[in-house]
Structures are given as C-alpha cells and as structure tokens.
Short mmCIF file of C-alpha atoms in Angstrom, two decimals:
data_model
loop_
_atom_site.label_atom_id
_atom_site.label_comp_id
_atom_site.label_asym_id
_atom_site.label_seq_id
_atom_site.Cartn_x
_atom_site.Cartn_y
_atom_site.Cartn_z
CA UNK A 263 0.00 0.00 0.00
CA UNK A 264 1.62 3.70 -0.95
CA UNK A 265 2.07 6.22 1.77
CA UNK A 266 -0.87 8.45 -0.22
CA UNK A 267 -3.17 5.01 0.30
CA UNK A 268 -2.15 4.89 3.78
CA UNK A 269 -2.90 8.23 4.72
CA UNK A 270 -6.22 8.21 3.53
CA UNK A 271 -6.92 4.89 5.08
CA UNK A 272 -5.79 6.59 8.64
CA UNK A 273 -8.08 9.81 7.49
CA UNK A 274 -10.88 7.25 7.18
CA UNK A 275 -10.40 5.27 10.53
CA UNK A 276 -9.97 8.83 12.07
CA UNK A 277 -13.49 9.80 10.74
CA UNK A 278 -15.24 6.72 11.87
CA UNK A 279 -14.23 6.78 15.24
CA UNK A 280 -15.04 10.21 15.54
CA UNK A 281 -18.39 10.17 14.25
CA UNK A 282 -18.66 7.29 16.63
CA UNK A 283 -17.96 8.76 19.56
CA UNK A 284 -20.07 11.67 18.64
CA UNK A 285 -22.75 9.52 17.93
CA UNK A 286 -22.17 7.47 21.19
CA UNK A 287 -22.40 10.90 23.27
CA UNK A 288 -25.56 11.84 21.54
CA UNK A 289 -26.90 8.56 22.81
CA UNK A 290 -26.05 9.52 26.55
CA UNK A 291 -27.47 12.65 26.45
CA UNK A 292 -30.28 11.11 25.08
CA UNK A 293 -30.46 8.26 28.11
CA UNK A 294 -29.50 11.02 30.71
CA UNK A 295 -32.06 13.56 30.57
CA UNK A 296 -31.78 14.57 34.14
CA UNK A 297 -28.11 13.66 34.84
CA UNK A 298 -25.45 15.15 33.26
CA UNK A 299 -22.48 13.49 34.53
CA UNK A 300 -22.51 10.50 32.20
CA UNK A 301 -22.36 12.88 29.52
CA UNK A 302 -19.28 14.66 30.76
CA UNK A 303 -17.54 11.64 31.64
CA UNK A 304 -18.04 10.49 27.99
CA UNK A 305 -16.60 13.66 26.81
CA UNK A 306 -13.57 13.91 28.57
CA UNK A 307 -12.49 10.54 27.96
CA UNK A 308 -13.13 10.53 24.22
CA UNK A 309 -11.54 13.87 23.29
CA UNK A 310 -8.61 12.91 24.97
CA UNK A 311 -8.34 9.13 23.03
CA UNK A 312 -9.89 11.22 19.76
CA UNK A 313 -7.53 14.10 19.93
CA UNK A 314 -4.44 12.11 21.48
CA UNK A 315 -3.85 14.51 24.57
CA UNK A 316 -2.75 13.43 28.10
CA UNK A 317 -5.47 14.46 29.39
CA UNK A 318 -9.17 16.77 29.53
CA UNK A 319 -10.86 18.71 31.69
CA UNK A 320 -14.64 19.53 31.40
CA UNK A 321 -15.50 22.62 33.33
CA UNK A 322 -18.41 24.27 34.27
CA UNK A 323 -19.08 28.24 34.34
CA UNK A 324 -21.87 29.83 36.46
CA UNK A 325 -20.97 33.67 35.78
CA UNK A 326 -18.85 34.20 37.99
CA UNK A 327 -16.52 31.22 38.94
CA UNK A 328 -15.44 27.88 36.82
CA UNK A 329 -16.03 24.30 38.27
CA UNK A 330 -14.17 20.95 37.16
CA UNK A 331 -17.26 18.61 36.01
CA UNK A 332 -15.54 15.75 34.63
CA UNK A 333 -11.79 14.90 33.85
CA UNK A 334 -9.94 12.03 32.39
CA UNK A 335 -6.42 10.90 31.97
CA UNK A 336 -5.10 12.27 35.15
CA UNK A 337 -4.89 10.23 38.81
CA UNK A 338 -2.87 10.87 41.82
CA UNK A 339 -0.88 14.12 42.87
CA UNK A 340 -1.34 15.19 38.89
CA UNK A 341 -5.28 15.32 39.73
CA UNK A 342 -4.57 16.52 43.53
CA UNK A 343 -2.69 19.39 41.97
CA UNK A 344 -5.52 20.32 39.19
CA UNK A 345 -8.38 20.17 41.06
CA UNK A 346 -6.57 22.74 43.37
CA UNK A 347 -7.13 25.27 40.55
CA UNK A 348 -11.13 25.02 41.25
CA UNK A 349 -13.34 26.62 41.34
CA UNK A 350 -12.04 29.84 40.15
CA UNK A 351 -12.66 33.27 38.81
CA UNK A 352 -11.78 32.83 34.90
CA UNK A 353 -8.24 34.33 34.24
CA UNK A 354 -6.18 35.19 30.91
CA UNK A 355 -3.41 33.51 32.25
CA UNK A 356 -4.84 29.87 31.28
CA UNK A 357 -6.56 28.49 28.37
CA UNK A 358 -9.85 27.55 29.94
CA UNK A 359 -10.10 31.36 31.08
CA UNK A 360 -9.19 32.23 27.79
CA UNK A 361 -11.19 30.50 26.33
CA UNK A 362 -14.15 31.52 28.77
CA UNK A 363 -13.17 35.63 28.66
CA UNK A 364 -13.39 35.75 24.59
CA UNK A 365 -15.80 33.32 23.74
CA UNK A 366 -13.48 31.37 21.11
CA UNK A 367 -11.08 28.30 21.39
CA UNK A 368 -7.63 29.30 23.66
CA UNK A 369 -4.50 26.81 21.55
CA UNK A 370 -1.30 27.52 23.32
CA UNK A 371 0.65 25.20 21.34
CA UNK A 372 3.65 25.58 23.84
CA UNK A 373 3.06 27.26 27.06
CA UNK A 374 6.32 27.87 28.15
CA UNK A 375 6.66 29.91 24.78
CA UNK A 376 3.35 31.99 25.50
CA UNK A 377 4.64 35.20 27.49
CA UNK A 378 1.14 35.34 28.92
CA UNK A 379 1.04 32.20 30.50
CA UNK A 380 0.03 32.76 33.64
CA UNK A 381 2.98 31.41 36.95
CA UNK A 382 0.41 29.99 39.00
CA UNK A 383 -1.12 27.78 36.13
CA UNK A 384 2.47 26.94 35.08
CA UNK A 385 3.00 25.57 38.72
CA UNK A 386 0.35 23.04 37.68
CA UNK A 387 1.46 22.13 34.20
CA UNK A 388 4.75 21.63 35.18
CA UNK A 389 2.62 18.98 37.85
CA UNK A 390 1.14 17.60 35.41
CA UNK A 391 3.63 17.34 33.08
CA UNK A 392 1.68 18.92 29.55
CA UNK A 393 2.91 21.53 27.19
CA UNK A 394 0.42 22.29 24.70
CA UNK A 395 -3.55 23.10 25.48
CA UNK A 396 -6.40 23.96 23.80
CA UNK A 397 -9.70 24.81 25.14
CA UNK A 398 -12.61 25.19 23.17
CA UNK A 399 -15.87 26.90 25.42
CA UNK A 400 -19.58 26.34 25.63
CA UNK A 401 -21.47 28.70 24.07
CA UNK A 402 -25.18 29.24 24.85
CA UNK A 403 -26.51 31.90 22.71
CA UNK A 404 -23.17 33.24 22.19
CA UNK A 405 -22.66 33.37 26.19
CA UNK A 406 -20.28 30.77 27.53
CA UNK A 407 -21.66 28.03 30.07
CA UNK A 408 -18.39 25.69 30.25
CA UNK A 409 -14.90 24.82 28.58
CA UNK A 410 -13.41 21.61 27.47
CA UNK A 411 -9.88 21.34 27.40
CA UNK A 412 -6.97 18.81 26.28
CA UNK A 413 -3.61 19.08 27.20
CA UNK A 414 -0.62 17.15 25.75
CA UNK A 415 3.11 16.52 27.11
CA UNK A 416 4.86 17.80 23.06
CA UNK A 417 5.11 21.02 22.69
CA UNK A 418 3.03 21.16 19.22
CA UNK A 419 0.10 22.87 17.75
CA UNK A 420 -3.17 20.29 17.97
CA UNK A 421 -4.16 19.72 13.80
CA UNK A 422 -7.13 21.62 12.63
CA UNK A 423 -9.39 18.60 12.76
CA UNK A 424 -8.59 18.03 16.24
CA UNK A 425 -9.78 21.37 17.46
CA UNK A 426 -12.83 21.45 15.34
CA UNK A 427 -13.93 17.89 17.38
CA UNK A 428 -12.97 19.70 20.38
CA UNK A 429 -16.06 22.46 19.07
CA UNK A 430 -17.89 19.35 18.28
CA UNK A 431 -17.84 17.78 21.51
CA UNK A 432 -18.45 21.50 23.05
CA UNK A 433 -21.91 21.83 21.49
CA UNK A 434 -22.81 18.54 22.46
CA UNK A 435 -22.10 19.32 25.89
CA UNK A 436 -24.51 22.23 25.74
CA UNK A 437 -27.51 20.08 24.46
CA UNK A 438 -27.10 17.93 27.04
CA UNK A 439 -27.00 21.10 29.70
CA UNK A 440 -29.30 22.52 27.71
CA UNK A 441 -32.22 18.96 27.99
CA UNK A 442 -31.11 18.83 31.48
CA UNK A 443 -32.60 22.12 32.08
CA UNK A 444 -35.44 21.44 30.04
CA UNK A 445 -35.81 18.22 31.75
CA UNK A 446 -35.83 19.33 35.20
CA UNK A 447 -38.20 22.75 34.43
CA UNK A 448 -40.51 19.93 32.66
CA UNK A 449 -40.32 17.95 36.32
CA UNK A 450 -41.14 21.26 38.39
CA UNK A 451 -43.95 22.17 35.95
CA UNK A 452 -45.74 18.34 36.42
CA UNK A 453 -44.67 18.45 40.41
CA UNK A 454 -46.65 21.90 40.96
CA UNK A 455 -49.44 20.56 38.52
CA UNK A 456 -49.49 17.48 40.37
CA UNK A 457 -49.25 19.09 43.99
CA UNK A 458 -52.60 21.42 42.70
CA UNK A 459 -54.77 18.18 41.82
CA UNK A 460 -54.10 16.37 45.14
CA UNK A 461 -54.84 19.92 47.39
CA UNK A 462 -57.78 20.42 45.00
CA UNK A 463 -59.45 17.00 45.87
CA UNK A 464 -57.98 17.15 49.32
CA UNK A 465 -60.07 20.32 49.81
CA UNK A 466 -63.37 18.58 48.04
CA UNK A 467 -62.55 15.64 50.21
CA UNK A 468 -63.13 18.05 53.15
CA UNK A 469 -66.06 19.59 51.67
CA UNK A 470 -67.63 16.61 50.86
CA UNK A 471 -67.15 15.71 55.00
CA UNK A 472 -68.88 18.46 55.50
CA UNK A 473 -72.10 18.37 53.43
CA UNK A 474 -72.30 14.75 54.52
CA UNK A 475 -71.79 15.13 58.29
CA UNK A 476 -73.58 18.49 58.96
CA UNK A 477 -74.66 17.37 62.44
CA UNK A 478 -70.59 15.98 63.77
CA UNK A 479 -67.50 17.98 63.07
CA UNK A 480 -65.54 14.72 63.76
CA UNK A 481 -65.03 13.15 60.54
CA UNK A 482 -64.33 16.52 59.23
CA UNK A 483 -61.19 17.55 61.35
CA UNK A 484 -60.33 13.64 60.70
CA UNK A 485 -60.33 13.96 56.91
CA UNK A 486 -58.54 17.64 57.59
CA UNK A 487 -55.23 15.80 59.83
CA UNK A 488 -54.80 13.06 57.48
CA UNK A 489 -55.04 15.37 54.47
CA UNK A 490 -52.22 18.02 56.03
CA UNK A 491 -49.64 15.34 56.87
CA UNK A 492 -49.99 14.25 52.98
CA UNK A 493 -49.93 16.99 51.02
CA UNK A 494 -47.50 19.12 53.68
CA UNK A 495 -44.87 15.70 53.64
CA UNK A 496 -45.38 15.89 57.82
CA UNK A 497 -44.64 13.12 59.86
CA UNK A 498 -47.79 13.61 62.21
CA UNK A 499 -50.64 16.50 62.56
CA UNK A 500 -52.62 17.62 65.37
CA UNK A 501 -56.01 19.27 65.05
CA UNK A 502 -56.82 21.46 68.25
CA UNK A 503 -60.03 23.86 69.07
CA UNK A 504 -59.96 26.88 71.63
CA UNK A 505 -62.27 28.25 73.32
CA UNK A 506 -61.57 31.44 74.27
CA UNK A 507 -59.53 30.12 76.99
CA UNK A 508 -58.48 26.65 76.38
CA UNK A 509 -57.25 24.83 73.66
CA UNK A 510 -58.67 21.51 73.06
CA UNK A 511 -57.24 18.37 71.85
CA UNK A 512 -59.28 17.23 69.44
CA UNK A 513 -57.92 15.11 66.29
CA UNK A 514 -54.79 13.87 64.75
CA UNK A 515 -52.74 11.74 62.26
CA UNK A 516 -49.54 10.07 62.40
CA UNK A 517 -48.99 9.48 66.10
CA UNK A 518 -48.13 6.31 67.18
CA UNK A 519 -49.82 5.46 70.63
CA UNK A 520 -46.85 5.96 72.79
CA UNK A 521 -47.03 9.72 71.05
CA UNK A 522 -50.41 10.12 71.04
CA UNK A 523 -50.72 8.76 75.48
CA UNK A 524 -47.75 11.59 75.62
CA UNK A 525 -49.45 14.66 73.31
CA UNK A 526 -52.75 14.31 75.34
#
C-alpha cells in the first residue's frame, strides 16, 4: 500500500471513530435527561483518546466562577494538583479562562513559549507534566456556560481537525445542559401541577365531609389531619379547638400510641 493510500486509510479510521464517539455521546445525552455526569464523563475521555492529549478537563461556568465537572487521563498528585485550581474566577493567564473571557477556542501550542502564560497555572502544568492546550468553550446563545480542554506533554500545535472535534464535543455538551434544564423545568412544571390536583381533591374531600356530616365535626377535622400530613410531607398533625380560653385536643394523624398517650 503507498504512503498516499495509507494516509487516507488513517483519514478514514480517524473519521469513523469520531463520528462514533459523537454519535455514542448523543446517545447519553439522550439516556441522561436529568443527569449530566454520564455525559461529561463520555466527553472527557473521548476527546482525549480522539484528539491524542494526556489528558481533559470539562469545566463548568456559572458567571462568575469555573467548576471541574468531569476529567480524564489524570490520577494521583497530577489530579490533587488540578483540582486545586477550582473553582475559580476565569483568568487570561490559562486556556480555559481564555477561552471563557473571549468566547473562542484558547490553543497555546507551547506554554512555556506563550509570554502570557500565567505562573500559577504553570505551577500546575509543570505537575502535570503537559505543554500544549487547547480549550474550546460552551457557548449558549453566544454566552459561555463551560470549557473543554486537552492538554498534551509535546510542545506542538493540535491539527485543525482536532480542534474542530474539540467544538464538536463543546456543542454537544450544551444540548445535554441545555435537555437537562429542560428536563428538570418539565419535572417542576408536572410536580406543581401534580401538587394542585391532590390539594384540589384534598379540599373537596373536606367539603364533601362536611355536606355529609352536617350534624358531627368529627369526621371533618379527621379527613382535615390526614389530608395536612400528605400533602405538607409531615410526619404527624394535630387538630386542636380553643375556646376562648383553652385549647382543646381534638384530632390527629400520624402518632403512634406511645405519642399520642404523651401529646394528650
């Protein structure tokens, strides 16, 4: 086989696996709705086998300070030493706050060469042993969310194609922060909808006591203890009447006899 043959054999192996892992993560996201871990996970340890780094680091952004979600390729005092760096206000002096501050991938293709390197982040490449990174952010309607990053020992620019699954794998990690919000707002919505029904017929439960026992209040602050401790998630309710002096013991729900001897 010529070298030409070869290298477009390679090219085509490359492509595969990459548009299997992308189609693997878009599989997670789709099983993971609510959890976005997985997802992360996934990332991190495919862009580092897809993009042959040392090492990525998926982090999170919330405004105002960056989180590690999800890392692979790095154990021990190497890991120790990284997760030191979190969380933290973005900074120009690294590539994830590069690439977090301008919105656009951050390739330092040799660190030590990069005047604005920052000393403190150098402490922990040198701890980790990389000297090339690129980060490539998270962009939610143009505003970033999150950064994934891959780091590699040689001191070389990461190819084109590399980079551009680095974007790749970015967006993905935004629809699956993206559904997870979605997700959990859909959750809410059907919990408060849900919570409405049950106090709506708890309240024509009562009502319907009422009508039906017009002549004994009983059954009615019965229905009225057992309803509270459902819908309010209590452990035991007490139902009392005063009368202008006094209060009056007069229903509850939930106490075991021992509590109930010791309530009266």
């Amino acid at each position: 086989m010529s070298p030409i043959e070869n290298a477009r054999e390679r090219e085509l192996v490359e492509a595969l696996e990459q548009q299997a892992a992308t189609s693997e993560i878009l599989s997670v996201v789709s099983s993971s709705p609510s959890d976005l871990q997985p997802v992360f996970d996934m990332i991190a340890e495919s862009a580092v086998r897809l993009c042959h780094g040392q090492f990525c680091g998926v982090t999170r952004f919330d405004g105002e300070f960056l989180h590690l979600a999800s890392h692979s390729g790095l154990t021990g005092a190497a890991l120790k030493a990284y997760r030191r760096g979190y969380p933290r206000q973005p900074e120009g002096g690294s590539a994830v706050g590069r690439a977090i501050l301008n919105g656009s991938v951050a390739h330092i293709p040799n660190i030590e060469a990069d005047p604005g390197y920052g000393q403190e982040f150098m402490k922990v490449a040198q701890a980790v042993k990389f000297r090339s990174i690129v980060s490539a952010p998270m962009l939610r309607d143009g505003r970033p969310i999150g950064a994934i990053t891959v780091s590699r020992s040689l001191a070389a620019p990461f190819p084109d194609k590399q980079i551009e699954l680095l974007k790749t794998f970015a967006d993905q990690a935004v629809i699956a922060i993206e559904n997870t919000r979605l997700f959990q707002e859909l959750e809410a919505r059907n919990r408060e909808v849900t919570e409405a029904l049950e106090q709506q017929t708890a309240t024509g439960e009562v009502l319907r006591v009422i009508s039906s026992s017009p002549t004994d209040v009983q059954p009615v602050f019965d229905v009225i203890a057992e309803s509270a401790v459902r819908l309010c998630h209590g452990r035991f309710c007490a139902v009392f009447r005063f009368d202008g002096e006094l209060l009056h013991f007069i229903s509850h729900h939930g106490l075991t006899a021992e509590g109930l001897e010791a309530y009266r």
